[in-house]
Coordinates of C-alpha atoms in Angstrom, one line a residue:
M1 CA 103.5 -15.4 9.5
L2 CA 102.6 -15.1 12.9
R3 CA 100.8 -11.7 12.4
L4 CA 97.9 -14.2 10.6
L5 CA 97.8 -16.6 12.7
F6 CA 97.0 -13.6 15.4
W7 CA 94.2 -12.3 12.2
L8 CA 92.6 -15.7 11.5
T9 CA 92.7 -16.0 15.2
C10 CA 90.1 -13.2 16.4
A11 CA 88.8 -14.5 13.3
L12 CA 87.7 -17.9 14.4
V13 CA 87.4 -16.4 18.2
F14 CA 84.3 -13.4 16.5
L15 CA 82.9 -16.7 15.0
A16 CA 82.2 -18.6 17.8
S17 CA 81.0 -16.1 19.9
S18 CA 78.4 -15.4 17.9
V19 CA 77.6 -18.1 16.9
A20 CA 77.2 -19.2 20.3
S21 CA 75.3 -15.6 21.1
A22 CA 72.3 -17.4 19.1
A23 CA 69.8 -18.9 19.9
I24 CA 66.9 -20.8 19.1
V25 CA 63.9 -19.6 21.4
E26 CA 60.8 -21.2 21.2
H27 CA 57.0 -20.9 22.8
S28 CA 53.4 -21.9 22.2
F29 CA 50.7 -19.5 22.3
H30 CA 47.4 -21.3 22.6
V31 CA 44.9 -19.1 21.8
K32 CA 41.1 -19.2 23.0
N33 CA 38.1 -17.6 25.0
L34 CA 38.6 -15.8 28.5
T35 CA 36.4 -13.9 30.6
V36 CA 38.2 -11.1 32.1
R37 CA 36.4 -9.0 34.2
R38 CA 36.7 -5.1 33.9
L39 CA 34.8 -1.8 34.2
C40 CA 32.3 -3.5 36.1
T41 CA 31.1 -6.2 33.5
E42 CA 32.4 -9.5 32.6
Q43 CA 33.6 -9.8 29.3
V44 CA 34.5 -13.3 27.0
V45 CA 37.7 -11.9 24.8
T46 CA 40.2 -13.5 22.7
A47 CA 43.6 -14.3 24.3
V48 CA 46.8 -15.7 24.3
N49 CA 48.0 -18.3 27.2
G50 CA 44.8 -17.2 29.4
S51 CA 46.7 -13.4 29.5
L52 CA 45.9 -10.0 28.6
P53 CA 48.5 -8.7 27.5
G54 CA 50.2 -11.4 26.1
P55 CA 53.0 -13.1 26.7
T56 CA 56.3 -10.7 26.9
L57 CA 58.6 -12.6 24.2
R58 CA 62.3 -11.9 24.9
V59 CA 65.0 -12.9 22.5
H60 CA 68.8 -11.0 21.8
E61 CA 69.5 -9.9 18.2
G62 CA 70.6 -13.2 16.0
D63 CA 68.6 -15.8 17.8
T64 CA 65.9 -17.8 15.4
L65 CA 61.9 -16.8 17.0
K66 CA 59.7 -20.2 16.9
V67 CA 56.2 -20.0 17.8
H68 CA 53.4 -22.5 17.6
V69 CA 50.2 -20.7 17.1
F70 CA 47.5 -23.1 18.2
N71 CA 44.3 -21.4 17.7
K72 CA 41.3 -22.6 20.0
S73 CA 39.1 -19.5 19.6
P74 CA 36.8 -19.5 17.4
Y75 CA 37.7 -16.9 15.0
N76 CA 40.2 -17.3 12.4
M77 CA 43.7 -16.0 13.5
T78 CA 47.0 -14.7 12.7
L79 CA 49.9 -13.2 13.6
H80 CA 52.0 -10.8 12.8
W81 CA 55.3 -9.7 14.7
H82 CA 55.8 -6.2 14.0
G83 CA 58.5 -4.1 13.3
V84 CA 60.5 -7.8 12.7
F85 CA 62.2 -7.3 8.8
Q86 CA 61.7 -10.9 8.4
L87 CA 64.3 -11.3 5.9
L88 CA 63.3 -14.8 3.7
S89 CA 61.1 -15.2 6.2
A90 CA 57.9 -13.3 4.6
W91 CA 55.6 -16.3 5.2
A92 CA 56.0 -15.5 8.6
D93 CA 55.2 -12.2 8.6
G94 CA 50.9 -12.7 9.1
P95 CA 48.9 -10.2 7.8
D96 CA 45.8 -12.0 6.9
M97 CA 45.5 -13.1 3.0
V98 CA 48.8 -10.8 2.4
T99 CA 51.1 -12.9 3.8
Q100 CA 49.0 -16.3 4.5
C101 CA 45.3 -17.7 4.8
P102 CA 44.4 -17.2 8.5
I103 CA 44.9 -19.9 10.9
Q104 CA 41.2 -21.6 10.9
P105 CA 39.1 -22.9 14.3
G106 CA 41.4 -25.7 15.7
G107 CA 44.4 -25.2 13.3
K108 CA 48.4 -24.6 13.7
Y109 CA 50.9 -22.9 12.6
T110 CA 54.3 -22.6 13.8
Y111 CA 55.7 -19.0 12.9
Q112 CA 59.3 -19.4 12.4
F113 CA 61.7 -16.6 11.8
K114 CA 65.7 -15.2 12.8
I115 CA 65.4 -11.4 14.3
L116 CA 68.7 -10.0 12.4
K117 CA 69.7 -5.8 12.2
Q118 CA 67.7 -5.2 14.6
E119 CA 68.0 -3.9 18.9
G120 CA 64.9 -2.2 20.9
T121 CA 61.8 -2.8 21.9
L122 CA 58.9 -4.5 19.0
W123 CA 56.1 -6.0 19.4
W124 CA 53.6 -9.0 18.0
H125 CA 49.2 -8.8 17.8
A126 CA 46.9 -10.6 15.6
H127 CA 46.3 -9.1 12.0
V128 CA 43.0 -10.5 11.3
S129 CA 39.9 -8.1 11.8
W130 CA 39.7 -6.5 15.7
L131 CA 41.3 -9.5 17.9
R132 CA 44.3 -7.6 17.9
A133 CA 42.4 -5.4 21.1
T134 CA 43.3 -8.3 23.0
V135 CA 45.5 -10.5 20.6
Y136 CA 48.8 -8.5 21.6
G137 CA 52.3 -8.8 23.8
A138 CA 55.4 -7.5 24.2
L139 CA 58.6 -8.6 21.9
I140 CA 62.0 -7.5 23.4
I141 CA 65.6 -7.5 21.5
R142 CA 68.3 -7.2 23.8
P143 CA 71.8 -6.4 21.7
R144 CA 73.8 -10.1 21.6
S145 CA 75.9 -11.4 23.8
G146 CA 79.0 -9.0 24.7
H147 CA 77.4 -6.1 22.7
P148 CA 76.3 -3.2 25.3
Y149 CA 73.2 -0.5 24.9
P150 CA 74.7 2.9 23.2
F151 CA 73.2 4.8 26.0
P152 CA 74.6 4.0 30.4
K153 CA 72.4 0.9 31.0
P154 CA 69.4 0.6 33.2
D155 CA 68.9 -0.6 36.3
K156 CA 65.4 -2.3 34.9
E157 CA 63.4 -2.7 32.0
V158 CA 59.9 -2.5 32.5
P159 CA 57.6 -3.3 29.4
I160 CA 54.5 0.0 29.2
L161 CA 51.9 -1.5 26.6
F162 CA 48.4 0.6 26.6
G163 CA 45.7 -0.5 25.5
E164 CA 42.1 0.0 24.4
W165 CA 38.9 -1.6 26.1
W166 CA 35.6 -2.6 24.9
N167 CA 32.5 -3.3 26.9
A168 CA 31.2 -5.6 23.6
N169 CA 32.6 -8.1 21.2
V170 CA 35.1 -6.5 19.4
V171 CA 34.5 -8.2 16.2
D172 CA 30.5 -7.2 16.6
V173 CA 31.8 -4.0 16.9
E174 CA 33.6 -3.9 13.6
N175 CA 31.1 -6.6 11.1
Q176 CA 27.5 -3.8 13.1
A177 CA 29.5 -0.6 11.9
L178 CA 30.2 -2.7 7.9
A179 CA 27.1 -3.1 7.9
S180 CA 25.6 0.0 8.4
G181 CA 28.6 1.6 6.5
A182 CA 29.4 4.3 10.1
A183 CA 32.1 4.3 11.8
P184 CA 31.9 2.0 15.2
N185 CA 31.5 2.5 18.5
I186 CA 34.2 3.8 20.3
S187 CA 36.3 2.1 22.8
D188 CA 35.3 2.0 27.0
A189 CA 38.4 2.5 28.1
F190 CA 42.2 3.0 27.9
T191 CA 44.9 0.6 29.7
I192 CA 48.2 0.1 31.0
N193 CA 49.2 -2.9 30.8
G194 CA 45.8 -5.2 30.7
L195 CA 44.5 -2.4 33.9
P196 CA 41.9 0.5 33.3
G197 CA 43.3 2.1 36.1
D198 CA 41.5 4.0 38.9
L199 CA 39.5 6.9 36.4
Y200 CA 37.0 4.5 35.3
P201 CA 34.1 2.7 37.1
C202 CA 35.5 -0.5 39.2
S203 CA 38.7 0.1 38.8
Q204 CA 40.2 1.3 42.0
N205 CA 42.5 -1.2 42.3
R206 CA 42.5 -1.9 38.4
I207 CA 45.7 0.0 37.8
F208 CA 49.0 -0.6 37.3
T209 CA 51.7 0.2 40.0
L210 CA 55.7 0.8 38.6
K211 CA 57.4 0.4 41.6
V212 CA 60.9 2.0 41.4
Q213 CA 64.2 3.2 44.2
K214 CA 65.6 6.9 44.4
G215 CA 68.4 7.0 42.1
K216 CA 68.5 4.1 40.0
T217 CA 67.2 4.2 36.4
Y218 CA 64.2 2.3 34.3
L219 CA 64.1 1.8 30.7
L220 CA 60.5 2.1 29.8
R221 CA 59.8 0.3 26.5
I222 CA 56.6 1.6 25.2
I223 CA 54.6 0.4 23.3
N224 CA 51.1 1.5 21.9
A225 CA 48.5 -1.9 21.0
A226 CA 45.5 0.7 20.9
L227 CA 43.1 0.0 18.2
N228 CA 41.9 3.7 17.1
N229 CA 44.0 6.1 19.2
E230 CA 47.5 7.5 19.2
L231 CA 48.3 8.9 23.2
F232 CA 49.8 11.3 24.8
F233 CA 51.9 9.9 27.8
K234 CA 53.6 11.4 30.9
I235 CA 54.7 11.2 34.5
A236 CA 54.2 13.8 36.6
N237 CA 57.2 15.7 37.0
H238 CA 59.6 13.7 35.6
N239 CA 61.1 13.7 32.3
M240 CA 62.3 11.4 30.1
T241 CA 65.1 10.6 28.1
V242 CA 64.1 8.5 24.4
V243 CA 67.1 6.6 23.0
A244 CA 65.1 4.6 21.2
V245 CA 61.8 4.1 18.3
D246 CA 60.6 1.4 16.4
A247 CA 63.6 -0.6 17.3
G248 CA 66.4 1.8 16.1
Y249 CA 68.5 3.8 18.8
T250 CA 67.9 7.9 19.1
V251 CA 70.4 10.8 19.8
P252 CA 68.7 10.6 23.0
Y253 CA 66.0 13.0 23.8
V254 CA 65.0 14.9 26.6
T255 CA 60.9 15.2 26.7
G256 CA 57.9 15.2 29.6
V257 CA 55.7 13.8 27.1
V258 CA 55.7 11.1 24.8
V259 CA 53.4 10.5 21.7
I260 CA 53.0 7.4 20.4
G261 CA 51.1 6.8 17.2
T262 CA 49.3 3.3 17.2
G263 CA 51.6 0.6 16.5
Q264 CA 54.4 2.7 17.2
T265 CA 57.2 1.7 20.2
V266 CA 59.5 3.8 22.3
D267 CA 62.2 3.6 24.3
V268 CA 63.0 6.5 27.4
L269 CA 64.9 6.0 30.4
L270 CA 63.3 6.9 33.2
A271 CA 65.3 8.8 36.4
A272 CA 64.1 8.4 39.1
D273 CA 65.1 11.6 40.8
Q274 CA 62.4 13.1 42.5
E275 CA 60.9 13.3 46.1
V276 CA 60.6 10.0 47.4
G277 CA 56.5 9.4 46.7
S278 CA 53.9 8.5 44.1
Y279 CA 53.5 10.1 40.9
Y280 CA 50.5 9.0 38.4
M281 CA 51.6 8.5 35.0
A282 CA 48.8 9.3 32.8
A283 CA 47.7 8.4 28.8
N284 CA 45.3 10.1 27.1
A285 CA 44.0 10.2 23.1
Y286 CA 45.7 12.3 20.6
A287 CA 42.5 13.2 18.8
S288 CA 43.9 15.4 15.1
A289 CA 40.0 14.9 13.1
A290 CA 37.5 17.8 14.2
G291 CA 34.7 17.0 14.7
T292 CA 34.6 13.0 15.5
L293 CA 34.0 11.4 18.3
F294 CA 36.3 9.4 20.7
D295 CA 37.4 7.7 23.6
N296 CA 38.4 11.2 26.1
T297 CA 39.0 8.8 28.8
T298 CA 42.5 8.7 30.8
T299 CA 44.0 5.7 31.9
R300 CA 46.5 6.1 34.5
G301 CA 49.1 4.4 36.5
I302 CA 51.5 5.1 39.8
V303 CA 54.7 5.0 40.1
V304 CA 55.9 4.8 43.3
Y305 CA 58.8 5.3 45.0
E306 CA 59.9 2.7 47.5
G307 CA 60.1 4.6 50.8
A308 CA 57.0 6.6 49.9
P309 CA 54.5 6.8 52.3
S310 CA 51.0 4.6 51.2
S311 CA 48.4 7.6 52.5
A312 CA 50.6 9.7 50.3
T313 CA 48.2 10.6 46.8
P314 CA 49.8 10.8 44.0
I315 CA 50.6 13.7 42.2
M316 CA 48.6 14.0 38.3
P317 CA 50.4 15.4 35.6
L318 CA 49.0 18.2 33.2
M319 CA 48.2 16.6 30.1
P320 CA 48.1 18.0 27.0
A321 CA 44.8 18.8 25.4
F322 CA 43.5 16.5 23.0
N323 CA 44.1 17.7 19.8
D324 CA 47.3 19.2 20.7
T325 CA 49.0 18.8 17.3
P326 CA 51.8 21.4 18.3
T327 CA 53.0 19.2 20.7
A328 CA 52.9 16.3 18.6
H329 CA 54.4 17.6 16.3
K330 CA 57.3 19.1 17.7
F331 CA 57.8 15.3 19.9
F332 CA 57.6 13.3 16.6
T333 CA 60.0 16.2 14.6
N334 CA 62.4 16.7 17.1
I335 CA 64.0 13.6 17.3
T336 CA 66.8 12.0 15.1
G337 CA 68.3 8.5 14.5
L338 CA 71.2 7.8 16.4
A339 CA 74.3 7.6 12.8
G340 CA 77.1 5.5 13.3
G341 CA 75.2 2.9 16.5
P342 CA 73.8 -0.5 16.3
H343 CA 72.6 -1.1 13.3
W344 CA 72.6 2.2 11.4
V345 CA 71.6 1.9 7.5
P346 CA 73.3 5.4 6.2
V347 CA 70.0 7.4 3.8
P348 CA 70.8 5.4 0.3
R349 CA 71.0 8.7 -2.3
Q350 CA 69.9 7.2 -5.6
I351 CA 66.7 6.9 -5.5
D352 CA 64.7 4.5 -8.6
E353 CA 61.5 5.6 -7.9
H354 CA 59.5 8.2 -7.0
M355 CA 56.2 7.9 -5.7
F356 CA 53.3 10.0 -4.7
V357 CA 51.0 8.8 -2.7
T358 CA 47.3 10.2 -1.2
V359 CA 45.8 9.3 2.0
G360 CA 43.0 9.5 3.2
L361 CA 38.8 9.0 3.6
G362 CA 35.8 9.1 1.2
L363 CA 32.9 6.8 0.2
S364 CA 32.8 3.9 -1.7
I365 CA 29.0 2.7 -3.4
C366 CA 27.7 0.2 -0.8
P367 CA 23.8 -1.1 -2.3
T368 CA 23.2 -3.3 1.2
C369 CA 24.0 0.3 3.3
S370 CA 21.5 2.8 4.8
N371 CA 22.1 5.4 2.1
G372 CA 23.9 3.6 -0.1
T373 CA 27.6 4.2 0.3
Q374 CA 30.0 3.6 3.6
V375 CA 33.0 5.1 4.8
S376 CA 35.8 4.4 2.4
A377 CA 39.4 5.1 2.7
S378 CA 42.1 5.2 0.4
M379 CA 45.4 5.2 -1.0
N380 CA 45.9 7.2 -4.8
N381 CA 42.0 6.5 -4.6
F382 CA 42.3 2.7 -4.6
S383 CA 40.4 1.2 -1.5
F384 CA 42.1 -2.1 -0.6
V385 CA 40.4 -5.2 -0.7
S386 CA 41.7 -8.3 0.6
P387 CA 41.9 -11.1 -1.4
T388 CA 39.7 -14.1 -0.4
T389 CA 41.0 -17.7 -2.4
L390 CA 44.3 -17.5 -2.4
S391 CA 47.2 -15.1 -0.3
M392 CA 49.1 -12.6 -2.3
L393 CA 52.6 -14.5 -1.1
Q394 CA 51.3 -17.5 -2.4
A395 CA 50.0 -16.0 -5.8
F396 CA 53.6 -14.4 -6.1
F397 CA 55.4 -17.5 -5.3
F398 CA 53.2 -19.4 -7.5
N399 CA 53.4 -16.6 -10.5
V400 CA 49.1 -16.7 -10.1
S401 CA 47.5 -14.9 -11.6
G402 CA 43.8 -13.0 -11.0
I403 CA 45.0 -12.2 -6.9
Y404 CA 46.1 -8.9 -7.3
T405 CA 47.1 -6.3 -10.0
P406 CA 50.2 -4.7 -10.3
D407 CA 48.7 -1.5 -11.2
F408 CA 49.6 1.1 -8.4
P409 CA 49.3 4.0 -9.1
D410 CA 52.5 6.2 -8.4
T411 CA 51.2 9.2 -8.5
P412 CA 47.6 10.2 -7.9
P413 CA 44.5 10.0 -10.9
I414 CA 43.7 13.9 -10.0
K415 CA 46.1 16.4 -8.4
F416 CA 44.2 18.8 -6.5
D417 CA 44.4 21.2 -3.6
Y418 CA 44.9 18.0 -1.2
T419 CA 44.7 20.1 2.3
N420 CA 41.4 22.5 1.4
A421 CA 38.3 21.0 3.1
S422 CA 36.5 23.5 2.0
I423 CA 36.7 22.7 -1.8
N424 CA 37.0 19.0 -1.6
T425 CA 34.1 17.5 0.7
L426 CA 32.1 19.0 -2.2
N427 CA 33.8 17.7 -5.1
P428 CA 32.2 14.2 -6.0
S429 CA 34.4 13.3 -7.8
L430 CA 36.8 12.8 -5.3
L431 CA 34.5 12.0 -2.7
I432 CA 34.4 7.7 -4.7
T433 CA 37.6 5.3 -4.0
P434 CA 37.4 2.3 -6.5
K435 CA 37.7 -1.5 -4.5
S436 CA 41.1 -2.6 -6.0
T437 CA 43.7 -5.6 -4.8
S438 CA 46.5 -2.7 -6.3
V439 CA 50.3 -3.3 -5.5
K440 CA 53.1 -1.6 -6.7
V441 CA 56.1 -3.9 -8.2
L442 CA 59.3 -3.3 -6.4
K443 CA 62.8 -4.4 -7.8
Y444 CA 65.0 -5.6 -5.8
N445 CA 67.0 -3.1 -3.8
S446 CA 65.9 0.0 -5.3
T447 CA 65.6 2.3 -3.4
V448 CA 62.0 4.1 -2.9
E449 CA 61.6 7.6 -2.3
M450 CA 57.8 8.3 -1.1
V451 CA 55.9 11.7 -0.8
L452 CA 52.8 10.3 1.7
Q453 CA 50.2 13.6 1.5
N454 CA 47.3 13.6 3.6
T455 CA 44.0 14.6 1.4
A456 CA 40.7 16.4 3.5
I457 CA 37.9 15.2 1.4
L458 CA 36.1 13.8 4.3
G459 CA 37.7 15.1 7.7
V460 CA 41.1 15.5 8.0
E461 CA 43.5 13.9 10.8
N462 CA 47.0 12.5 11.4
H463 CA 47.2 8.8 10.0
P464 CA 50.0 6.6 11.4
M465 CA 51.1 4.5 8.2
H466 CA 53.1 1.1 8.9
L467 CA 54.8 -0.8 6.1
H468 CA 55.8 -4.0 7.0
G469 CA 58.8 -5.9 6.3
F470 CA 61.3 -3.1 6.1
N471 CA 62.4 0.2 8.3
F472 CA 61.9 3.2 6.6
H473 CA 64.3 6.8 7.7
V474 CA 61.6 9.9 7.6
L475 CA 63.7 12.9 5.6
A476 CA 61.1 15.1 6.9
Q477 CA 57.0 16.0 7.4
G478 CA 54.9 19.1 7.7
F479 CA 52.2 20.9 7.0
G480 CA 49.6 21.4 4.1
N481 CA 50.4 20.2 0.3
Y482 CA 53.5 19.1 -0.2
D483 CA 55.8 21.6 -2.0
P484 CA 58.5 19.3 -4.6
V485 CA 60.9 22.8 -4.4
K486 CA 61.3 23.9 -1.7
D487 CA 60.4 20.9 0.6
P488 CA 63.2 18.6 -0.4
K489 CA 65.8 21.8 1.0
K490 CA 64.2 20.6 4.5
F491 CA 65.5 16.7 4.1
N492 CA 67.6 15.0 6.4
L493 CA 70.2 13.3 5.3
V494 CA 72.6 12.9 7.7
N495 CA 70.5 11.5 10.9
P496 CA 66.8 10.6 10.3
Q497 CA 64.5 8.3 12.5
S498 CA 64.2 5.3 10.8
L499 CA 60.7 3.9 11.8
N500 CA 58.2 1.2 10.6
T501 CA 55.2 3.4 11.8
I502 CA 54.8 7.4 10.8
G503 CA 52.4 9.2 11.6
V504 CA 51.6 11.3 8.3
P505 CA 50.5 14.8 10.0
V506 CA 47.1 16.0 10.4
G507 CA 46.5 18.2 7.3
G508 CA 50.0 17.6 5.8
W509 CA 52.5 15.1 4.5
A510 CA 56.0 13.1 5.4
V511 CA 58.6 12.3 2.7
I512 CA 60.0 8.6 3.7
R513 CA 62.9 6.5 1.8
F514 CA 63.6 2.2 2.2
I515 CA 65.2 0.1 0.2
A516 CA 63.7 -3.2 -1.7
N517 CA 66.0 -5.3 0.1
N518 CA 63.7 -8.4 0.9
P519 CA 62.1 -10.6 -1.9
G520 CA 58.2 -11.2 -1.0
V521 CA 54.9 -8.9 -0.3
W522 CA 54.8 -6.5 1.9
F523 CA 51.5 -4.7 3.4
M524 CA 51.7 -1.0 4.0
H525 CA 48.6 0.6 5.5
C526 CA 46.9 3.2 8.5
H527 CA 47.6 1.3 12.0
L528 CA 44.6 2.9 13.3
D529 CA 42.6 -0.2 12.9
V530 CA 39.0 2.2 11.8
H531 CA 40.4 2.2 8.7
L532 CA 42.0 -0.7 8.0
P533 CA 38.9 -2.5 6.2
W534 CA 37.8 0.6 4.7
G535 CA 40.9 0.3 2.4
L536 CA 43.4 2.4 3.7
A537 CA 46.7 0.1 2.6
T538 CA 48.4 -1.3 -0.7
A539 CA 51.2 -3.8 -0.5
F540 CA 54.8 -3.8 -2.7
V541 CA 55.9 -7.3 -4.5
V542 CA 59.7 -7.1 -4.3
E543 CA 60.6 -9.1 -6.9
N544 CA 63.9 -11.9 -6.2
G545 CA 67.3 -10.7 -6.3
P546 CA 70.3 -12.7 -8.8
T547 CA 71.3 -15.3 -5.7
E548 CA 69.7 -17.8 -3.8
D549 CA 70.8 -15.3 -0.9
S550 CA 68.5 -13.0 -2.4
T551 CA 65.7 -15.2 -3.8
L552 CA 62.7 -15.8 -1.2
P553 CA 62.6 -19.8 -0.3
P554 CA 59.3 -22.0 -0.8
P555 CA 56.2 -21.8 1.9
P556 CA 57.0 -23.8 5.1
A557 CA 55.0 -27.6 4.9
D558 CA 52.2 -26.2 7.4
L559 CA 51.5 -23.2 6.1
P560 CA 47.5 -22.7 6.3
Q561 CA 45.1 -22.8 3.0
C562 CA 42.4 -21.0 2.5

């Protein structure tokens, strides 16, 4: 009897501590025009609460986040909480016309969702057109009270957000490209925490400075919020220790360079263990597509040790070449998940859905374009277009037909030598990609294994593919065409990294696996915003499960209508 009372007391204490550690974290976002001076010019941008980047949101695992969005901008607006699972809260996920109709100018909407089974660094951003160029911010999830990090506690935590800047209205840049059928103008600068750094015109004093003390350790929460560029990041004379990616803990990995795709997050420990002085941190593009224009500038900030003389010239790191794919591939493949760590999910072994999906560029018919075609993009030769009258999630919930078609194929319509550019560019049957709103329907709790295969039809590059609503295990990745006999022997089924965004290697492939345990409609797309309006996307419709705890609840009363 005494033993039973003891265990009951322990259970009640644990339950009380869990309840006490959960809170409702509430914010108001006012989205409106903001005049910003960058690179010698003033530009009117769309921003949240008058800041660029927008507010950093800090929560604990188990908290409920409630964000009231007031759209005072001239544009339609949605917000996406990048990497958040949205367990039974798909209405709050945010992609335009996928889970909601946009918030109209003058309108408002409250995003509310609970953050469960995740710790680390995520972020939020606009999910309409190119507005996320300036509408974005960090979302930091700390462990519940009393739960430590699975690494030595840092002395300070610092968000590092990379952005991309145009000396133009980004909506106009996108619209001009869509109208002409050509690629959009490249950006004029990269930024660190909204500041371009001293290599750009009129920017000598617009540089992010991180002040450190010798002997202390800093957790840098790195986010690549740039629209169209993967990035190399280095700090002169310093190594960094990767401890998490995409809000999933990793086996500590020491590196002198971080490679980060658009949409990805990387948490690193920086030990201030060098001589007292000043050191540049710098980021420039990893541009894997041969022969295409890209922003080849460099943004930089400064790490300044306490006691460093103000006259000291900072040391500059030697940056990788923009096309240094071996360095990028080494970084992406050397990271492993922290098996058995907080919120670790073992790799599912039973597979219910096998998919082989090609991702790449092509052309689509465009009668209004100058040459009758425009650059397009596709997955399994389906080039995605968003619906216009109702969101896909509303169509799923209310069983409305005609909004999407459940016919996304498990394999491409034509098998070919996927990465042979010299052959594929001459094959007109591979170039043209039909437009559709095609989805893959999944049974609740089914396990999906997907081979993502790059193609070399109209150029070849690294594609950062982002899946909403889930993390997936990255079992393997490599170059050339995926070999279904040899390559499964390389699968890491013990401690693979867990991501929400995977950079499919240039001219190569990646294999991912996830459990479809969250009912709703979940977008999968390339996180290069130049490719999203071209159609490099699809969606998964995950059916309801057998119980109330596995059934999507009704939409909130204030859900925006089209």
